[in-house]
mmCIF file of C-alpha atoms in Angstrom:
data_model
loop_
_atom_site.group_PDB
_atom_site.id
_atom_site.type_symbol
_atom_site.label_atom_id
_atom_site.label_comp_id
_atom_site.label_asym_id
_atom_site.label_seq_id
_atom_site.Cartn_x
_atom_site.Cartn_y
_atom_site.Cartn_z
ATOM 1 C CA MET M 159 103.463 -27.747 39.783
ATOM 2 C CA ARG M 160 102.100 -27.164 36.285
ATOM 3 C CA THR M 161 103.382 -30.594 35.224
ATOM 4 C CA ALA M 162 101.243 -32.220 37.913
ATOM 5 C CA PHE M 163 98.310 -30.065 36.826
ATOM 6 C CA HIS M 164 98.586 -31.228 33.210
ATOM 7 C CA HIS M 165 98.874 -34.847 34.312
ATOM 8 C CA GLN M 166 95.593 -34.374 36.166
ATOM 9 C CA LEU M 167 94.073 -32.712 33.098
ATOM 10 C CA ASP M 168 95.150 -35.645 30.928
ATOM 11 C CA ALA M 169 93.646 -38.038 33.476
ATOM 12 C CA LEU M 170 90.390 -36.075 33.313
ATOM 13 C CA SER M 171 90.272 -36.520 29.538
ATOM 14 C CA GLN M 172 90.936 -40.227 29.937
ATOM 15 C CA HIS M 173 88.078 -40.592 32.438
ATOM 16 C CA ILE M 174 85.705 -38.776 30.087
ATOM 17 C CA ALA M 175 86.790 -40.919 27.140
ATOM 18 C CA ASP M 176 86.247 -44.056 29.214
ATOM 19 C CA MET M 177 82.720 -42.935 30.086
ATOM 20 C CA CYS M 178 81.990 -42.127 26.459
ATOM 21 C CA ASP M 179 83.111 -45.616 25.492
ATOM 22 C CA LEU M 180 80.908 -47.110 28.220
ATOM 23 C CA SER M 181 77.910 -45.168 26.967
ATOM 24 C CA GLY M 182 78.462 -46.620 23.511
ATOM 25 C CA THR M 183 78.697 -50.117 24.952
ATOM 26 C CA ALA M 184 75.474 -49.524 26.873
ATOM 27 C CA MET M 185 73.665 -48.427 23.719
ATOM 28 C CA ALA M 186 75.010 -51.411 21.783
ATOM 29 C CA ARG M 187 73.692 -53.786 24.442
ATOM 30 C CA ALA M 188 70.387 -51.927 24.717
ATOM 31 C CA THR M 189 69.968 -52.243 20.946
ATOM 32 C CA GLU M 190 70.612 -55.978 21.136
ATOM 33 C CA ALA M 191 68.055 -56.214 23.938
ATOM 34 C CA LEU M 192 65.453 -54.386 21.856
ATOM 35 C CA LEU M 193 66.066 -56.315 18.642
ATOM 36 C CA GLY M 194 66.125 -59.714 20.307
ATOM 37 C CA ALA M 195 63.762 -59.125 23.240
ATOM 38 C CA ASP M 196 66.817 -60.111 25.277
ATOM 39 C CA LEU M 197 66.165 -59.616 28.991
ATOM 40 C CA VAL M 198 69.732 -60.538 29.990
ATOM 41 C CA ARG M 199 71.180 -57.813 27.760
ATOM 42 C CA ALA M 200 68.684 -55.297 29.099
ATOM 43 C CA GLU M 201 69.530 -56.150 32.698
ATOM 44 C CA THR M 202 73.243 -55.795 31.940
ATOM 45 C CA VAL M 203 72.699 -52.181 30.920
ATOM 46 C CA ILE M 204 70.373 -51.442 33.831
ATOM 47 C CA SER M 205 72.588 -53.002 36.503
ATOM 48 C CA ALA M 206 75.694 -51.180 35.222
ATOM 49 C CA HIS M 207 74.139 -47.730 35.359
ATOM 50 C CA PRO M 208 74.692 -46.988 39.091
ATOM 51 C CA ASP M 209 78.438 -47.552 38.630
ATOM 52 C CA PHE M 210 78.345 -45.203 35.653
ATOM 53 C CA VAL M 211 76.642 -42.522 37.755
ATOM 54 C CA ALA M 212 79.378 -42.931 40.378
ATOM 55 C CA ARG M 213 82.007 -42.395 37.658
ATOM 56 C CA VAL M 214 80.235 -39.207 36.612
ATOM 57 C CA SER M 215 80.344 -37.880 40.159
ATOM 58 C CA GLN M 216 84.036 -38.745 40.581
ATOM 59 C CA THR M 217 84.944 -37.132 37.250
ATOM 60 C CA GLU M 218 83.041 -33.960 38.053
ATOM 61 C CA THR M 219 84.819 -33.755 41.407
ATOM 62 C CA GLY M 220 88.169 -34.080 39.637
ATOM 63 C CA ALA M 221 87.263 -31.270 37.258
ATOM 64 C CA TYR M 222 86.149 -28.979 40.083
ATOM 65 C CA ASN M 223 89.408 -29.652 41.911
ATOM 66 C CA LEU M 224 91.317 -28.546 38.816
ATOM 67 C CA LEU M 225 89.286 -25.328 38.712
ATOM 68 C CA LEU M 226 90.510 -24.555 42.238
ATOM 69 C CA GLN M 227 94.035 -24.347 40.814
ATOM 70 C CA ALA M 228 93.091 -21.158 38.916
ATOM 71 C CA PRO M 229 93.680 -22.332 35.333
ATOM 72 C CA VAL M 230 93.719 -19.746 32.549
ATOM 73 C CA ALA M 231 93.119 -19.608 28.790
ATOM 74 C CA THR M 232 93.305 -23.017 27.086
ATOM 75 C CA ASP M 233 93.413 -24.957 30.353
ATOM 76 C CA LEU M 234 90.296 -23.210 31.644
ATOM 77 C CA ARG M 235 88.469 -23.939 28.387
ATOM 78 C CA ALA M 236 89.539 -27.576 28.637
ATOM 79 C CA ILE M 237 88.153 -27.982 32.142
ATOM 80 C CA LEU M 238 84.879 -26.161 31.507
ATOM 81 C CA GLY M 239 84.412 -28.062 28.256
ATOM 82 C CA SER M 240 85.147 -31.312 30.066
ATOM 83 C CA LEU M 241 82.411 -30.613 32.600
ATOM 84 C CA GLN M 242 79.958 -30.016 29.757
ATOM 85 C CA ASN M 243 81.123 -33.192 28.051
ATOM 86 C CA VAL M 244 80.490 -35.160 31.233
ATOM 87 C CA ALA M 245 76.907 -33.876 31.206
ATOM 88 C CA ASP M 246 76.403 -34.892 27.561
ATOM 89 C CA ILE M 247 77.929 -38.316 28.065
ATOM 90 C CA TYR M 248 75.799 -38.874 31.151
ATOM 91 C CA ARG M 249 72.729 -38.154 29.019
ATOM 92 C CA MET M 250 73.972 -40.628 26.396
ATOM 93 C CA ALA M 251 74.165 -43.347 29.035
ATOM 94 C CA ALA M 252 70.751 -42.367 30.387
ATOM 95 C CA LEU M 253 69.229 -42.707 26.915
ATOM 96 C CA ALA M 254 70.749 -46.183 26.572
ATOM 97 C CA LEU M 255 69.239 -46.984 29.963
ATOM 98 C CA HIS M 256 65.802 -45.823 28.762
ATOM 99 C CA ALA M 257 66.094 -48.129 25.746
ATOM 100 C CA ALA M 258 67.053 -51.054 27.979
ATOM 101 C CA ASP M 259 64.195 -50.251 30.364
ATOM 102 C CA THR M 260 61.777 -50.407 27.423
ATOM 103 C CA ALA M 261 63.111 -53.799 26.375
ATOM 104 C CA ARG M 262 62.683 -55.085 29.930
ATOM 105 C CA LEU M 263 59.190 -53.623 30.238
ATOM 106 C CA ARG M 264 57.937 -55.370 27.106
ATOM 107 C CA HIS M 265 59.712 -58.684 27.686
ATOM 108 C CA PRO M 266 59.004 -61.445 26.664
ATOM 109 C CA ALA M 267 57.458 -59.573 23.730
ATOM 110 C CA SER M 268 59.561 -57.289 21.571
ATOM 111 C CA ALA M 269 59.146 -53.543 21.916
ATOM 112 C CA LEU M 270 59.927 -53.245 18.198
ATOM 113 C CA PRO M 271 57.600 -54.579 15.484
ATOM 114 C CA ASP M 272 59.484 -56.554 12.853
ATOM 115 C CA ASP M 273 58.889 -53.987 10.112
ATOM 116 C CA VAL M 274 60.800 -51.246 11.966
ATOM 117 C CA LYS M 275 63.645 -53.382 13.278
ATOM 118 C CA PRO M 276 65.913 -52.744 10.254
ATOM 119 C CA TYR M 277 65.770 -49.020 10.997
ATOM 120 C CA PHE M 278 66.818 -49.599 14.579
ATOM 121 C CA VAL M 279 69.640 -51.882 13.511
ATOM 122 C CA GLU M 280 71.043 -48.934 11.575
ATOM 123 C CA MET M 281 70.249 -46.385 14.269
ATOM 124 C CA GLY M 282 72.073 -48.543 16.792
ATOM 125 C CA ARG M 283 75.079 -48.847 14.508
ATOM 126 C CA ILE M 284 75.260 -45.091 13.934
ATOM 127 C CA ALA M 285 74.847 -44.314 17.633
ATOM 128 C CA VAL M 286 77.666 -46.649 18.634
ATOM 129 C CA ASP M 287 79.928 -45.391 15.839
ATOM 130 C CA LEU M 288 79.380 -41.803 16.964
ATOM 131 C CA SER M 289 80.156 -42.668 20.571
ATOM 132 C CA ARG M 290 83.372 -44.427 19.512
ATOM 133 C CA SER M 291 84.376 -41.412 17.422
ATOM 134 C CA ALA M 292 83.635 -39.105 20.353
ATOM 135 C CA THR M 293 85.833 -41.283 22.564
ATOM 136 C CA LYS M 294 88.727 -40.878 20.147
ATOM 137 C CA VAL M 295 88.419 -37.103 19.798
ATOM 138 C CA VAL M 296 88.210 -36.582 23.565
ATOM 139 C CA LEU M 297 91.547 -38.377 23.858
ATOM 140 C CA SER M 298 93.203 -36.756 20.855
ATOM 141 C CA GLY M 299 91.861 -33.219 21.326
ATOM 142 C CA ASN M 300 92.269 -32.931 17.563
ATOM 143 C CA PRO M 301 89.852 -30.329 16.113
ATOM 144 C CA GLU M 302 90.095 -31.693 12.562
ATOM 145 C CA GLN M 303 89.209 -35.170 13.782
ATOM 146 C CA ALA M 304 86.429 -33.688 15.902
ATOM 147 C CA ALA M 305 84.995 -31.859 12.867
ATOM 148 C CA GLU M 306 84.462 -35.218 11.154
ATOM 149 C CA LEU M 307 82.187 -36.186 14.047
ATOM 150 C CA ALA M 308 79.957 -33.129 13.686
ATOM 151 C CA ASP M 309 77.408 -34.811 11.408
ATOM 152 C CA ASP M 310 74.421 -36.842 12.529
ATOM 153 C CA ASP M 311 72.363 -36.329 9.355
ATOM 154 C CA ALA M 312 72.038 -40.070 8.791
ATOM 155 C CA MET M 313 70.501 -40.521 12.240
ATOM 156 C CA ASP M 314 68.159 -37.572 11.697
ATOM 157 C CA GLU M 315 66.994 -39.077 8.406
ATOM 158 C CA LEU M 316 66.276 -42.437 10.024
ATOM 159 C CA HIS M 317 64.353 -40.676 12.779
ATOM 160 C CA ARG M 318 62.220 -38.957 10.132
ATOM 161 C CA LEU M 319 61.661 -42.226 8.268
ATOM 162 C CA VAL M 320 60.468 -43.984 11.420
ATOM 163 C CA PHE M 321 58.061 -41.137 12.119
ATOM 164 C CA THR M 322 56.738 -41.397 8.546
ATOM 165 C CA ILE M 323 56.060 -45.101 9.042
ATOM 166 C CA LEU M 324 54.196 -44.387 12.271
ATOM 167 C CA MET M 325 51.995 -41.825 10.538
ATOM 168 C CA ASP M 326 51.191 -44.112 7.614
ATOM 169 C CA ARG M 327 47.659 -45.499 7.475
ATOM 170 C CA GLN M 328 49.184 -48.907 6.868
ATOM 171 C CA TRP M 329 50.504 -49.001 10.454
ATOM 172 C CA SER M 330 48.918 -52.158 11.805
ATOM 173 C CA HIS M 331 50.367 -52.320 15.297
ATOM 174 C CA THR M 332 49.007 -51.168 18.635
ATOM 175 C CA VAL M 333 49.030 -47.665 20.041
ATOM 176 C CA ALA M 334 51.447 -48.889 22.730
ATOM 177 C CA ALA M 335 53.836 -50.097 20.018
ATOM 178 C CA ALA M 336 53.592 -46.714 18.280
ATOM 179 C CA VAL M 337 54.445 -44.952 21.538
ATOM 180 C CA ASP M 338 57.408 -47.266 22.158
ATOM 181 C CA VAL M 339 58.780 -46.796 18.656
ATOM 182 C CA THR M 340 58.343 -43.026 18.822
ATOM 183 C CA LEU M 341 60.188 -42.753 22.116
ATOM 184 C CA LEU M 342 62.913 -45.192 21.142
ATOM 185 C CA SER M 343 63.612 -43.379 17.890
ATOM 186 C CA ARG M 344 63.889 -40.159 19.861
ATOM 187 C CA TYR M 345 66.347 -41.784 22.299
ATOM 188 C CA TYR M 346 68.673 -42.732 19.457
ATOM 189 C CA GLU M 347 68.360 -39.352 17.804
ATOM 190 C CA ARG M 348 69.192 -37.533 21.049
ATOM 191 C CA PHE M 349 72.083 -39.927 21.778
ATOM 192 C CA ALA M 350 73.600 -38.924 18.441
ATOM 193 C CA ASP M 351 73.046 -35.226 19.179
ATOM 194 C CA HIS M 352 74.966 -35.479 22.450
ATOM 195 C CA ALA M 353 77.859 -37.335 20.802
ATOM 196 C CA VAL M 354 78.082 -34.633 18.133
ATOM 197 C CA MET M 355 78.107 -31.950 20.832
ATOM 198 C CA VAL M 356 81.142 -33.617 22.385
ATOM 199 C CA GLY M 357 82.938 -33.281 19.058
ATOM 200 C CA ARG M 358 81.993 -29.624 18.686
ATOM 201 C CA ARG M 359 83.171 -28.907 22.194
ATOM 202 C CA VAL M 360 86.563 -30.469 21.498
ATOM 203 C CA ILE M 361 86.921 -28.007 18.618
ATOM 204 C CA PHE M 362 86.128 -25.145 20.984
ATOM 205 C CA GLN M 363 88.547 -26.427 23.606
ATOM 206 C CA ALA M 364 91.342 -26.489 21.038
ATOM 207 C CA ASN M 365 90.651 -23.259 19.183
ATOM 208 C CA GLY M 366 88.487 -21.060 21.370
ATOM 209 C CA SER M 367 85.841 -21.150 18.637
ATOM 210 C CA HIS M 368 83.793 -23.762 16.792
ATOM 211 C CA ARG M 369 85.963 -23.478 13.676
ATOM 212 C CA THR M 370 88.496 -26.192 12.969
ATOM 213 C CA SER M 371 91.267 -23.659 12.373
#
């Protein structure tokens, strides 16, 4: 009986890892859409989102079914942490969707002025790297590996730099462009925050605390 339970628990982790990977793919495509004013890329992200939402619902149902089997200790932490991870990963995908929506809204123009694009190239890279790392730690359950994920300082610094540029008197673009850039920078920063939370939660699932050992 417990063997079947742990097979289901492993399957739950796999589903969550798959969704985390999909959220990273969505953000990668949304970034390409923003940088290249690419409507096709934007539509790819937007059209895929309903299927992602369905995955979220199915995964949550699987987790609730495991709770009905009265798990204790580490298994209970794993299931409750998994439910929280699903919520974070859903928000990651939603943020990628917001970025793609912005690219579609501004098409055929670019939502990003040329002078801020290099920052978003890097923000996109960091966001995708964090999502890939989160995917790996969800599968491994390794707290030491998860601890390496718990750092989004580079993203925070880029977010601050973009805000500094927006506040500079040399900003020569429209108010609408300033609003777009502000919101987009926030989307990337929050995406990174959610990925880091997944890593911290894996530590808690393994150890019962947020320490690595």
